[in-house]
Structures are given as C-alpha cells and as structure tokens.
C-alpha cells in the first residue's frame, strides 16, 4: 500500500442559497479503496459526489488529489483544461442513467474509444482492438461493437458506460447509483462485475447509493449521510453490523428481508 | 455620388459603411486567428438563408470598385445561385464580373474551389451553412466553444471512427474536417474533400461567411491546412475512373450528368470555366461535339 492517500477532502460545504447541500465533509480516500456514501434521498450524497468530482463548485472547503507524479493538487485551483484532462484520463464517472454518460448515437466501439482518441490515439486498428477487449471484460459480445447503445438493454448500457470509463486506466472512479433502475438479477451481475474489476485494477472508487446491499458488496468503508451531514463513518461491516447512530440503526433495520 | 439635390439612397455594395466596418473587423480577427469562428452581427440580406447570405456579406465588405468578381455554385458559373449573386453585385456595386478564374480578384463560391490554382491577391469567399464541425456530435454551443478553447478534438475522430466502423473506410466526402495551422479544427463548408488539399498553403486568402449562424472564419495565405485522419486509414481524395467527357481533363472533380432515361450518363468537369478553357485550348473529350445529338 502507498503511504499517502489518493484524495483528501477537507471541510467541503455546499449551500444552495440558504439551503444546505452538504456540510463540513472531510475524509481521505486511499488508493484501491472503495468508499460508499449512503443515505436517503435528499441527504446530500449526490451533491457531495459532484462537489468532489469538480462537477459542482463547493461553497467552501478543499479537495486535493494526488497526481501521478505524487504531488497533491487542489482541484479547484487547477486550470479548466488540466481539470478536464484529469477527468477523462485518471478519473471515471459512472452516471445512474447511462444515457448521461454515453453518446447514444455513436456505436459501442466509438463510445469506448472516445477517451483514447481524446488523449491522442490515432490508430483505428488499435482503438478498435482495445474497444473489443473492454467490451469482452464487461461481458458484451464482440459482435455488438458496431451497435448503438440505444439498441442495448439497461444492464448492457451500464456495463458499456463502465467500459468507456475504464479504458484509459483511471485510478479513481465516481459512481452515482450505478445499479439504480436495473432489475435485481441484472444488479447482481453488474455488482459482481464491478467487484471483479475494482479488485483486478486496484481502482479507488466513491460509490453513492441508497442501497445498503450495494455498499456491503462493493465497499470497504462507508459514510452515512443525513440532512447534508455525515453522521457515521467507518468500515462497512462495522457500520452495517453494529450501527451506532439511531438513524443508521433505523436504516439498517429497514432493509426488507425475504 | 450625391449632388445637393439627391438624397443618399444608395451605398456601394449594398451594405452601409458601418456594417461593412463591423464585418471587416470580424474578418481581420478571423485572419489573425486562423480557423477560429468569429461571431458577427449578420444582417438580413435580400435573399433567403441558405442562399449565401454569409458569403454575400463578406464579399460586400471586401469588394472595392476596382475588383473583378466571379461567383460559382457547385463549380459552375451559370447556375441560379451564381447568376443571381453575380447580378446582385453588378447592380449594387457596378463592379466588373467575369467567369474566368484567373481574371477574378474575388471569387465567391458555394461547394467548390476552382481547379485552376489561385494566386497572390485573390480572395476566395465561401458560403457556409453550418460552421461548427463538432455540431452533429455535440449539440451544445457552450460545450463546443469550450472544446475549441481547450483544443479537445477527440470527438472529431469519433465521427471518423464511426465512418470506418460502418463503411470500412472514411465515408465523409464533403465538409471534411481540417486542422488549421496546427490549432483549430474547422469545417471547410460543404466542399468535396477533393478540394481539401487545395486549401493547404494556398496563395489566396480564404474567407468563410455563415449568415444564419453569424460566424466568420478565415485561412490566411500560406497556412497549413491538414485533413484529419487515422494512421491506418489516411486521408484520400475521390478518384475518377474516366476523364472529363468534354475536355478529357484528368485529376479534376467531375459531375455526373444523366443523358437519357436508358442509363446514359457522362462525367464532366464540375468547374465549368476550367472545362471551357481547356476546350478552347483544343482538348477534346470522348463526348465533345456529339453530346447534343446524344441528348436528343
């Protein structure tokens, strides 16, 4: 393990006018670690994710990222060009709705290859073979490479979105409800796939979810949010097996048992 | 022009001087930043959008009383668009007009670059329908501007990738994207990609006007213009199997002309001036002379 974290979040606060999005959130994320952010709708999970991933400027607080050269940089003090470059090479962002993260009108192969072309790959054969490899890794048949995502099922779209994000070998992936809107068996398959990929690639990830099962399966640590505040923070198994805060206890006990 | 008894009802080349000044400033800026789309306050012109309102405004702003104007549409001097714009400038500017490429100082064009190599001092004005090369992949103007500003042009190759994936080769044949002076990616207006190499290091000044989209951009003389491609699918221009049926020219862009309803056809130069000039010089194609009979 490396001796310094990958991402350092200090006192990130976001206000929407006088309303609180998230308040005073601080944590560190280590390389290869998966952090789940759980909580009910409106608890500030997505606001926090957007504030960390530079998609939404926080009202106060800093987010520092350890670049590949080992130096920490404050994300909101970087130039826009550099930040966008970081977002499409060293980071990934998996949206809840695959249509937000994919180009629905270009083929699956081009969707996966876009990031490669964006960083200057100009060899069609190489781009196509990486796309084929990645489709295989996310269990999409090679003969679907020239089909458009709109011809894909919801689960396939989500897997394609993951492949598109991972093709440049990112070190950090943000996921916003990656299994939302999928039926249970597809969810299970996707989670299994994501767990495999995260382990194989040593990815660090921040997963926002309201589904405690997703947190249990994927994450090492978790944060529980309520009304914009982090109310509990710890190892996933500890938090789920021995919740301390009344709200977390309520959350854990309200999972339906079949 | 005006005497004491006459009110000012006419200004040279249709536009008033303040408007021309505004357009010239946009043109100067465009020349200073090759390939960059400069917004300008496009005026309403006495013709519909899509007929070359952008090109006409640019021409009106650079035209002087000593200029000789040539107007072409799809390479031809005698099609509706070319004839009306030529007549327009004869009427509002009383300038000399010509169909000969070599004699013209300003050439307004739609869809073609003349076959004859342009020289120093000539200005080629393009009519542009959609100036943004990234438009069909990225519909947001805010985003495409940002992409130009940050030089994020990966998306342009996504389009070419799609072409190869679907057709086995780059099937874009017109409005083929180019990179100007190693910086801005530009749409060369709907000219066939056959003409792209002519833009590279051209000795003439090239101005692009998009009236509806309110953008002007330019390629100064002797500027690098490189067509985008992949290493394993390099840029290629169209090739024609046969020479021009009228003037036997080879290595020029040809139009297909249907001769009858039994599948008869011929391929002739799309640049009518070039074709006539060659015929005057004595070049004879296989269908020259008897094309009239065949048509009957």
Coordinates of C-alpha atoms in Angstrom, one line a residue:
Chain A
X1 CA 0.0 0.0 0.0
X2 CA 1.2 3.5 -0.7
X3 CA 1.9 5.8 2.3
X4 CA -0.3 8.7 1.3
X5 CA -4.0 9.0 0.3
X6 CA -5.2 9.5 -3.2
X7 CA -7.8 12.1 -2.4
X8 CA -8.0 14.4 0.5
X9 CA -11.4 16.1 1.1
X10 CA -11.4 18.8 3.8
X11 CA -14.5 20.5 5.1
X12 CA -16.4 20.5 1.9
X13 CA -19.6 22.5 2.2
X14 CA -22.2 23.3 -0.4
X15 CA -25.1 25.7 0.1
X16 CA -27.8 26.1 -2.4
X17 CA -28.8 29.7 -1.3
X18 CA -29.7 29.3 2.3
X19 CA -30.3 25.5 2.0
X20 CA -27.6 23.0 2.9
X21 CA -26.4 20.6 0.2
X22 CA -23.7 19.1 2.3
X23 CA -21.9 20.5 5.3
X24 CA -18.3 20.2 6.5
X25 CA -17.5 16.8 5.0
X26 CA -13.9 15.6 5.4
X27 CA -12.3 12.3 4.6
X28 CA -9.4 10.7 2.9
X29 CA -9.5 8.1 0.2
X30 CA -6.6 5.7 -0.2
X31 CA -5.5 4.0 -3.4
X32 CA -7.5 0.9 -4.2
X33 CA -10.1 1.7 -1.6
X34 CA -13.9 1.8 -2.2
X35 CA -15.9 4.2 -0.2
X36 CA -19.7 4.0 -0.2
X37 CA -21.8 7.1 0.6
X38 CA -25.3 6.0 1.8
X39 CA -28.3 7.9 3.0
X40 CA -31.9 8.6 2.0
X41 CA -32.9 10.8 -1.0
X42 CA -32.1 14.4 -0.4
X43 CA -29.4 13.7 2.2
X44 CA -26.7 15.4 0.1
X45 CA -25.0 12.2 -1.3
X46 CA -25.0 13.4 -4.9
X47 CA -24.1 17.0 -4.0
X48 CA -21.1 15.7 -2.2
X49 CA -20.1 13.5 -5.1
X50 CA -20.4 16.3 -7.6
X51 CA -18.5 18.7 -5.3
X52 CA -15.6 16.2 -5.1
X53 CA -15.6 15.4 -8.8
X54 CA -15.4 19.1 -9.8
X55 CA -18.8 19.0 -11.4
X56 CA -20.1 21.4 -8.9
X57 CA -18.1 24.1 -7.2
X58 CA -18.4 23.8 -3.4
X59 CA -19.2 26.9 -1.3
X60 CA -16.1 26.2 0.9
X61 CA -13.6 23.5 1.6
X62 CA -10.8 22.0 -0.5
X63 CA -10.4 18.8 -2.5
X64 CA -6.8 17.7 -3.1
X65 CA -5.9 14.9 -5.5
X66 CA -2.6 13.1 -5.6
X67 CA -1.5 13.3 -9.3
X68 CA 0.5 10.6 -11.0
X69 CA 3.7 12.4 -10.2
X70 CA 2.9 12.0 -6.4
X71 CA 2.1 15.7 -5.8
X72 CA -1.1 16.9 -4.3
X73 CA -3.1 19.4 -6.2
X74 CA -6.1 21.4 -5.2
X75 CA -8.7 20.6 -7.8
X76 CA -10.4 23.9 -7.7
X77 CA -7.1 25.8 -8.2
X78 CA -6.3 23.9 -11.4
X79 CA -6.9 25.3 -14.8
X80 CA -10.0 24.1 -16.5
X81 CA -8.0 22.4 -19.3
X82 CA -6.0 20.4 -16.8
X83 CA -9.0 19.5 -14.8
X84 CA -10.9 18.3 -17.8
X85 CA -7.9 16.3 -18.9
X86 CA -7.7 14.7 -15.4
X87 CA -11.4 13.8 -15.6
X88 CA -11.1 12.0 -18.9
X89 CA -7.9 10.1 -18.2
X90 CA -7.3 9.5 -14.5
X91 CA -10.9 9.5 -13.4
X92 CA -14.1 7.9 -14.4
X93 CA -17.7 9.0 -13.7
X94 CA -20.5 6.4 -13.9
X95 CA -23.9 8.0 -14.0
X96 CA -27.1 6.5 -12.8
X97 CA -28.7 6.9 -16.1
X98 CA -26.3 5.5 -18.8
X99 CA -27.7 8.0 -21.4
X100 CA -26.0 10.8 -19.4
X101 CA -22.6 9.1 -19.7
X102 CA -22.8 7.6 -23.1
X103 CA -23.1 9.0 -26.6
X104 CA -26.3 7.3 -27.6
X105 CA -25.9 7.9 -31.3
X106 CA -22.5 6.5 -31.9
X107 CA -21.5 2.8 -31.8
X108 CA -20.4 1.0 -28.7
X109 CA -16.9 0.8 -30.1
X110 CA -16.7 4.5 -30.6
X111 CA -18.1 5.1 -27.1
X112 CA -15.3 3.0 -25.6
X113 CA -12.7 4.5 -28.0
X114 CA -13.6 8.2 -27.4
X115 CA -11.3 8.6 -24.5
X116 CA -8.5 7.0 -26.3
X117 CA -9.0 9.4 -29.2
X118 CA -9.3 12.3 -26.8
X119 CA -5.8 11.6 -25.5
X120 CA -4.4 11.4 -29.0
X121 CA -4.7 7.8 -30.1
X122 CA -4.8 8.0 -33.9
X123 CA -4.6 4.4 -34.9
X124 CA -8.0 2.9 -35.9
X125 CA -6.9 -0.7 -35.5
X126 CA -5.5 -0.2 -32.0
X127 CA -8.5 1.7 -30.8
X128 CA -10.8 -1.0 -32.1
X129 CA -8.9 -3.8 -30.5
X130 CA -8.9 -2.0 -27.1
X131 CA -12.6 -1.5 -27.5
X132 CA -13.1 -5.2 -28.3
X133 CA -11.1 -6.2 -25.2
X134 CA -13.0 -3.9 -23.0
X135 CA -16.4 -5.0 -24.3
X136 CA -15.3 -8.5 -23.5
X137 CA -14.3 -7.6 -20.0
X138 CA -17.7 -6.1 -19.3
X139 CA -19.4 -9.2 -20.9
X140 CA -20.7 -7.6 -24.0
X141 CA -20.4 -9.8 -27.1
X142 CA -17.8 -8.7 -29.6
X143 CA -20.4 -8.6 -32.4
X144 CA -22.3 -5.8 -30.7
X145 CA -19.3 -3.5 -31.2
X146 CA -20.9 -1.6 -34.0
X147 CA -24.4 -1.3 -32.5
X148 CA -25.5 1.9 -30.9
X149 CA -26.2 1.9 -27.1
X150 CA -29.9 2.7 -27.8
X151 CA -30.2 -0.9 -29.0
X152 CA -28.8 -2.2 -25.8
X153 CA -30.7 -3.2 -22.6
X154 CA -30.3 -1.2 -19.5
X155 CA -27.8 -3.5 -17.9
X156 CA -25.7 -3.6 -21.1
X157 CA -25.7 0.2 -21.3
X158 CA -24.5 0.4 -17.7
X159 CA -21.7 -2.1 -18.4
X160 CA -20.8 -0.2 -21.6
X161 CA -20.6 3.0 -19.6
X162 CA -18.2 1.3 -17.2
X163 CA -16.0 0.1 -20.0
X164 CA -15.9 3.6 -21.5
X165 CA -14.7 5.0 -18.2
X166 CA -12.1 2.3 -17.5
X167 CA -10.4 2.2 -20.9
X168 CA -7.8 4.9 -20.0
X169 CA -6.8 3.0 -16.8
X170 CA -8.2 5.6 -14.3
X171 CA -7.2 5.4 -10.7
X172 CA -10.4 6.9 -9.3
X173 CA -13.9 6.2 -10.3
X174 CA -17.0 8.1 -9.1
X175 CA -20.3 6.2 -9.3
X176 CA -23.7 7.7 -8.8
X177 CA -26.2 5.0 -8.0
X178 CA -24.6 2.6 -10.6
X179 CA -27.3 0.0 -10.1
X180 CA -30.3 2.2 -9.8
X181 CA -33.1 1.5 -12.3
X182 CA -31.9 -2.1 -13.0
X183 CA -33.8 -5.2 -12.0
X184 CA -32.5 -7.3 -9.2
X185 CA -30.8 -10.1 -11.3
X186 CA -29.1 -7.6 -13.5
X187 CA -28.0 -5.6 -10.5
X188 CA -26.4 -8.8 -9.0
X189 CA -24.5 -9.4 -12.2
X190 CA -23.3 -5.8 -12.5
X191 CA -22.2 -5.7 -8.9
X192 CA -20.3 -9.0 -9.4
X193 CA -18.6 -7.5 -12.5
X194 CA -17.8 -4.2 -10.8
X195 CA -16.3 -6.0 -7.7
X196 CA -14.1 -8.0 -10.0
X197 CA -12.9 -5.0 -12.0
X198 CA -12.2 -2.9 -8.9
X199 CA -10.2 -5.8 -7.4
X200 CA -8.3 -6.5 -10.7
X201 CA -7.5 -3.0 -11.5
X202 CA -6.9 -1.7 -8.0
X203 CA -9.3 1.1 -8.5
X204 CA -10.3 3.5 -5.9
X205 CA -13.9 4.4 -6.0
X206 CA -16.6 6.5 -4.4
X207 CA -20.0 4.9 -4.8
X208 CA -23.1 6.9 -4.0
X209 CA -26.0 4.6 -3.3
X210 CA -29.2 4.3 -1.2
X211 CA -28.9 0.5 -1.5
X212 CA -27.1 -0.9 1.6
X213 CA -26.6 -4.2 -0.2
X214 CA -24.5 -2.4 -2.9
X215 CA -22.4 -0.8 -0.2
X216 CA -22.0 -4.2 1.6
X217 CA -20.8 -5.9 -1.6
X218 CA -18.5 -3.3 -3.1
X219 CA -17.2 -1.0 -0.4
X220 CA -14.5 -1.2 2.3
X221 CA -15.6 1.8 4.1
X222 CA -18.8 3.8 4.2
X223 CA -20.2 7.1 5.3
X224 CA -23.8 7.6 6.3
X225 CA -25.3 11.0 5.4
X226 CA -28.4 12.7 6.7
X227 CA -29.6 16.3 6.0
X228 CA -26.2 17.1 4.5
X229 CA -24.1 15.9 7.4
X230 CA -22.0 12.8 7.7
X231 CA -23.4 11.2 10.8
X232 CA -21.5 7.9 10.8
X233 CA -18.3 6.8 9.2
X234 CA -16.4 3.5 9.5
X235 CA -15.6 0.1 8.0
X236 CA -18.6 -1.2 6.0
X237 CA -19.0 -4.3 8.0
X238 CA -18.7 -2.5 11.3
X239 CA -21.3 0.1 10.3
X240 CA -23.8 -2.4 9.0
X241 CA -23.4 -5.0 11.7
X242 CA -23.0 -2.6 14.6
X243 CA -24.6 0.8 13.7
X244 CA -24.1 3.4 16.4
X245 CA -26.3 6.3 15.4
X246 CA -30.1 5.9 15.8
X247 CA -30.6 6.9 12.2
X248 CA -28.1 4.3 10.9
X249 CA -29.8 1.7 13.0
X250 CA -33.1 2.7 11.5
X251 CA -31.7 2.5 8.0
X252 CA -30.1 -1.0 8.6
X253 CA -33.2 -2.4 10.2
X254 CA -35.5 -1.1 7.4
X255 CA -33.9 -3.4 4.8
X256 CA -36.6 -5.8 3.6
X257 CA -35.8 -9.4 4.5
X258 CA -37.2 -12.2 2.2
Chain B
X1 CA -22.0 60.2 -55.8
X2 CA -24.6 62.6 -54.4
X3 CA -25.3 66.1 -55.6
X4 CA -27.1 68.6 -53.4
X5 CA -30.4 67.7 -55.0
X6 CA -30.1 64.0 -54.5
X7 CA -30.6 62.3 -51.2
X8 CA -28.3 59.4 -50.3
X9 CA -30.3 56.4 -51.3
X10 CA -27.5 54.2 -52.4
X11 CA -24.4 52.9 -50.9
X12 CA -21.7 51.0 -52.8
X13 CA -22.1 47.2 -52.5
X14 CA -25.5 47.2 -50.7
X15 CA -24.4 47.3 -47.0
X16 CA -23.9 50.6 -45.2
X17 CA -20.4 51.6 -44.2
X18 CA -20.9 50.9 -40.5
X19 CA -22.0 47.4 -41.2
X20 CA -19.0 46.8 -43.5
X21 CA -16.7 48.2 -40.9
X22 CA -18.1 45.7 -38.3
X23 CA -17.8 42.8 -40.8
X24 CA -14.2 43.9 -41.7
X25 CA -13.3 43.9 -38.1
X26 CA -14.6 40.3 -37.7
X27 CA -12.7 39.4 -40.9
X28 CA -9.4 40.9 -39.5
X29 CA -9.9 39.0 -36.3
X30 CA -10.6 35.8 -38.2
X31 CA -7.4 36.2 -40.2
X32 CA -5.4 36.8 -37.1
X33 CA -6.6 33.6 -35.6
X34 CA -6.8 31.1 -38.5
X35 CA -9.7 28.7 -38.2
X36 CA -11.3 30.4 -35.3
X37 CA -15.0 31.2 -35.7
X38 CA -15.6 34.9 -35.0
X39 CA -19.2 35.9 -34.2
X40 CA -20.5 38.9 -36.1
X41 CA -23.8 40.7 -36.3
X42 CA -25.1 39.1 -39.5
X43 CA -27.6 41.3 -41.4
X44 CA -30.7 40.4 -43.2
X45 CA -29.9 40.2 -46.9
X46 CA -32.4 40.3 -49.8
X47 CA -32.2 36.6 -50.2
X48 CA -33.2 33.6 -48.0
X49 CA -30.8 32.0 -45.6
X50 CA -29.1 29.1 -47.2
X51 CA -28.6 31.0 -50.4
X52 CA -25.3 32.5 -49.3
X53 CA -26.2 35.4 -47.1
X54 CA -22.9 35.0 -45.2
X55 CA -20.8 34.9 -48.3
X56 CA -22.6 37.9 -49.8
X57 CA -22.0 39.9 -46.7
X58 CA -18.3 39.0 -46.7
X59 CA -18.0 39.8 -50.4
X60 CA -19.8 43.1 -50.0
X61 CA -17.4 44.1 -47.2
X62 CA -14.2 43.3 -49.1
X63 CA -15.3 44.4 -52.5
X64 CA -13.9 47.6 -54.0
X65 CA -14.8 49.5 -57.2
X66 CA -11.7 48.1 -59.0
X67 CA -12.4 44.4 -58.2
X68 CA -13.4 41.8 -60.6
X69 CA -15.9 39.4 -59.2
X70 CA -16.6 35.7 -60.1
X71 CA -19.4 33.7 -58.5
X72 CA -19.6 30.0 -58.7
X73 CA -22.1 27.5 -57.4
X74 CA -21.1 23.8 -57.4
X75 CA -18.2 24.8 -59.6
X76 CA -20.5 26.3 -62.3
X77 CA -20.8 30.0 -63.3
X78 CA -24.2 29.5 -64.8
X79 CA -26.4 28.1 -62.1
X80 CA -29.2 30.0 -60.3
X81 CA -27.3 30.9 -57.2
X82 CA -24.2 32.1 -59.1
X83 CA -26.2 34.0 -61.7
X84 CA -28.3 35.8 -59.1
X85 CA -25.4 36.8 -56.8
X86 CA -23.3 38.0 -59.7
X87 CA -26.3 40.1 -61.0
X88 CA -26.8 41.4 -57.4
X89 CA -23.3 42.8 -57.2
X90 CA -23.4 44.1 -60.8
X91 CA -26.4 46.1 -59.7
X92 CA -25.4 47.3 -56.3
X93 CA -21.7 47.8 -56.8
X94 CA -21.4 48.1 -60.6
X95 CA -18.2 46.1 -60.4
X96 CA -16.7 44.1 -63.3
X97 CA -17.7 40.4 -63.3
X98 CA -16.1 37.5 -65.0
X99 CA -16.3 33.8 -65.3
X100 CA -12.5 33.4 -65.7
X101 CA -10.8 32.3 -62.6
X102 CA -7.5 33.9 -63.5
X103 CA -9.1 37.3 -64.1
X104 CA -11.1 37.5 -60.8
X105 CA -9.8 39.2 -57.7
X106 CA -12.7 38.0 -55.6
X107 CA -14.4 34.6 -56.1
X108 CA -17.5 33.8 -54.1
X109 CA -18.1 30.1 -54.1
X110 CA -20.5 27.5 -52.9
X111 CA -19.3 23.9 -52.7
X112 CA -16.2 24.1 -54.8
X113 CA -12.7 25.5 -55.1
X114 CA -11.7 26.3 -58.7
X115 CA -9.4 23.8 -60.4
X116 CA -7.1 26.5 -61.5
X117 CA -4.5 27.3 -58.8
X118 CA -5.3 30.6 -57.1
X119 CA -2.6 33.2 -56.8
X120 CA -1.5 36.0 -54.6
X121 CA -4.0 38.8 -54.2
X122 CA -7.1 36.7 -54.9
X123 CA -9.8 36.2 -52.3
X124 CA -11.9 33.2 -52.1
X125 CA -15.2 33.7 -50.2
X126 CA -17.1 30.6 -49.1
X127 CA -20.8 30.4 -48.3
X128 CA -21.1 28.3 -45.1
X129 CA -24.3 26.7 -43.9
X130 CA -23.0 25.2 -40.6
X131 CA -19.7 26.5 -39.4
X132 CA -19.3 24.2 -36.4
X133 CA -17.5 21.0 -37.3
X134 CA -18.5 19.4 -33.9
X135 CA -22.2 20.3 -34.2
X136 CA -23.7 16.9 -35.1
X137 CA -21.8 15.2 -32.3
X138 CA -22.2 17.9 -29.6
X139 CA -25.3 19.9 -29.9
X140 CA -24.5 22.4 -27.1
X141 CA -22.8 25.6 -28.4
X142 CA -21.4 26.3 -24.9
X143 CA -19.7 23.0 -24.9
X144 CA -18.3 23.2 -28.5
X145 CA -16.8 26.6 -27.8
X146 CA -15.2 25.2 -24.7
X147 CA -13.9 22.3 -26.7
X148 CA -12.3 24.7 -29.3
X149 CA -10.9 26.8 -26.5
X150 CA -9.3 23.8 -24.8
X151 CA -8.3 22.1 -28.0
X152 CA -10.4 19.0 -27.1
X153 CA -10.8 17.5 -30.5
X154 CA -11.1 13.8 -29.7
X155 CA -14.8 13.9 -30.7
X156 CA -13.9 14.7 -34.3
X157 CA -12.1 11.4 -34.6
X158 CA -15.1 9.6 -33.1
X159 CA -17.0 10.7 -36.2
X160 CA -14.3 9.3 -38.5
X161 CA -14.2 6.1 -36.4
X162 CA -17.9 5.7 -36.9
X163 CA -17.4 6.1 -40.6
X164 CA -14.8 3.3 -40.8
X165 CA -16.8 1.1 -38.4
X166 CA -19.9 1.4 -40.6
X167 CA -18.4 1.6 -44.1
X168 CA -14.9 0.2 -43.9
X169 CA -13.4 3.5 -44.9
X170 CA -13.8 7.2 -44.1
X171 CA -17.0 7.8 -45.9
X172 CA -17.2 11.6 -45.2
X173 CA -16.9 13.0 -48.7
X174 CA -17.7 16.7 -48.1
X175 CA -17.4 19.1 -45.2
X176 CA -14.4 17.0 -44.3
X177 CA -12.8 18.4 -41.1
X178 CA -9.4 20.0 -41.2
X179 CA -7.0 21.3 -38.7
X180 CA -5.7 24.8 -39.5
X181 CA -2.2 25.9 -38.6
X182 CA -2.0 23.1 -36.0
X183 CA -4.7 24.6 -33.8
X184 CA -8.3 25.0 -34.7
X185 CA -10.4 22.2 -36.2
X186 CA -12.5 23.8 -38.9
X187 CA -15.3 22.8 -41.2
X188 CA -14.3 23.8 -44.8
X189 CA -18.0 24.3 -45.7
X190 CA -19.6 21.6 -47.9
X191 CA -16.8 21.5 -50.5
X192 CA -16.0 17.9 -51.5
X193 CA -12.9 16.6 -49.7
X194 CA -11.3 16.5 -53.2
X195 CA -10.7 20.2 -52.7
X196 CA -9.2 20.0 -49.2
X197 CA -5.6 19.7 -50.4
X198 CA -6.1 22.9 -52.4
X199 CA -6.6 24.8 -49.1
X200 CA -3.2 23.8 -47.8
X201 CA -0.7 26.6 -48.3
X202 CA -3.0 28.3 -50.7
X203 CA -1.6 31.6 -52.0
X204 CA -5.1 33.2 -52.0
X205 CA -6.9 34.5 -48.9
X206 CA -9.8 32.3 -47.9
X207 CA -12.8 33.8 -46.1
X208 CA -15.8 31.9 -44.8
X209 CA -19.1 33.5 -44.0
X210 CA -22.1 31.8 -42.3
X211 CA -25.0 34.2 -42.3
X212 CA -27.6 32.3 -40.4
X213 CA -25.1 31.0 -37.8
X214 CA -23.5 34.5 -37.7
X215 CA -19.9 33.3 -37.9
X216 CA -16.9 34.4 -40.0
X217 CA -13.7 32.4 -40.1
X218 CA -10.6 32.6 -42.4
X219 CA -7.5 30.9 -43.7
X220 CA -4.7 33.4 -44.4
X221 CA -2.5 32.7 -47.4
X222 CA 0.3 30.1 -46.9
X223 CA -1.4 28.5 -43.9
X224 CA -1.2 24.8 -43.1
X225 CA -4.5 23.0 -43.6
X226 CA -4.4 19.3 -42.7
X227 CA -7.3 16.9 -43.1
X228 CA -7.9 14.8 -40.1
X229 CA -7.4 11.0 -40.4
X230 CA -6.2 7.8 -38.8
X231 CA -2.7 6.5 -39.1
X232 CA -4.0 3.3 -40.6
X233 CA -6.8 5.0 -42.6
X234 CA -5.0 8.0 -44.1
X235 CA -6.9 10.9 -45.8
X236 CA -7.6 10.2 -49.5
X237 CA -9.4 12.3 -52.1
X238 CA -12.0 11.0 -54.5
X239 CA -10.7 9.4 -57.7
X240 CA -12.5 9.2 -61.0
X241 CA -12.1 6.3 -63.4
X242 CA -12.6 8.3 -66.6
X243 CA -11.5 11.7 -67.7
X244 CA -14.0 14.6 -68.4
X245 CA -16.3 13.7 -71.3
X246 CA -16.0 17.1 -72.8
X247 CA -12.4 18.3 -72.3
X248 CA -10.6 15.0 -71.4
X249 CA -9.2 16.5 -68.1
X250 CA -7.9 14.1 -65.6
X251 CA -7.4 14.6 -61.8
X252 CA -10.3 17.1 -61.6
X253 CA -13.6 16.9 -59.8
X254 CA -16.3 15.5 -62.1
X255 CA -20.1 15.8 -62.0
X256 CA -22.3 13.0 -63.3
X257 CA -24.8 14.2 -66.0
X258 CA -27.7 12.0 -66.9
X259 CA -28.2 12.0 -70.7
X260 CA -31.3 9.9 -71.3
X261 CA -33.7 7.6 -69.5
X262 CA -31.8 4.5 -70.7
X263 CA -28.9 4.8 -68.2
X264 CA -26.8 7.0 -70.5
X265 CA -24.6 9.3 -68.5
X266 CA -21.4 11.2 -68.7
X267 CA -18.9 12.7 -66.3
X268 CA -17.9 16.3 -66.9
X269 CA -15.8 18.9 -65.1
X270 CA -17.8 20.5 -62.3
X271 CA -15.7 23.6 -62.8
X272 CA -17.3 25.0 -66.0
X273 CA -14.7 27.7 -66.5
X274 CA -11.9 25.2 -66.4
X275 CA -13.6 22.9 -68.8
X276 CA -14.4 25.7 -71.3
X277 CA -10.8 27.0 -71.1
X278 CA -9.5 23.5 -71.9
X279 CA -11.8 23.1 -74.8
X280 CA -10.7 26.5 -76.2
X281 CA -7.2 25.2 -76.0
X282 CA -8.2 22.3 -78.2
X283 CA -8.6 19.4 -75.7
X284 CA -11.4 17.1 -76.8
X285 CA -13.2 14.6 -74.7
X286 CA -14.9 11.4 -76.0
X287 CA -18.4 13.0 -75.9
X288 CA -17.5 16.5 -77.0
X289 CA -19.4 17.7 -80.1
X290 CA -21.9 14.9 -80.2
X291 CA -23.3 15.5 -76.7
X292 CA -26.1 17.5 -78.3
X293 CA -27.0 14.6 -80.5
X294 CA -26.9 12.1 -77.7
X295 CA -29.2 14.3 -75.7
X296 CA -31.7 14.1 -78.5

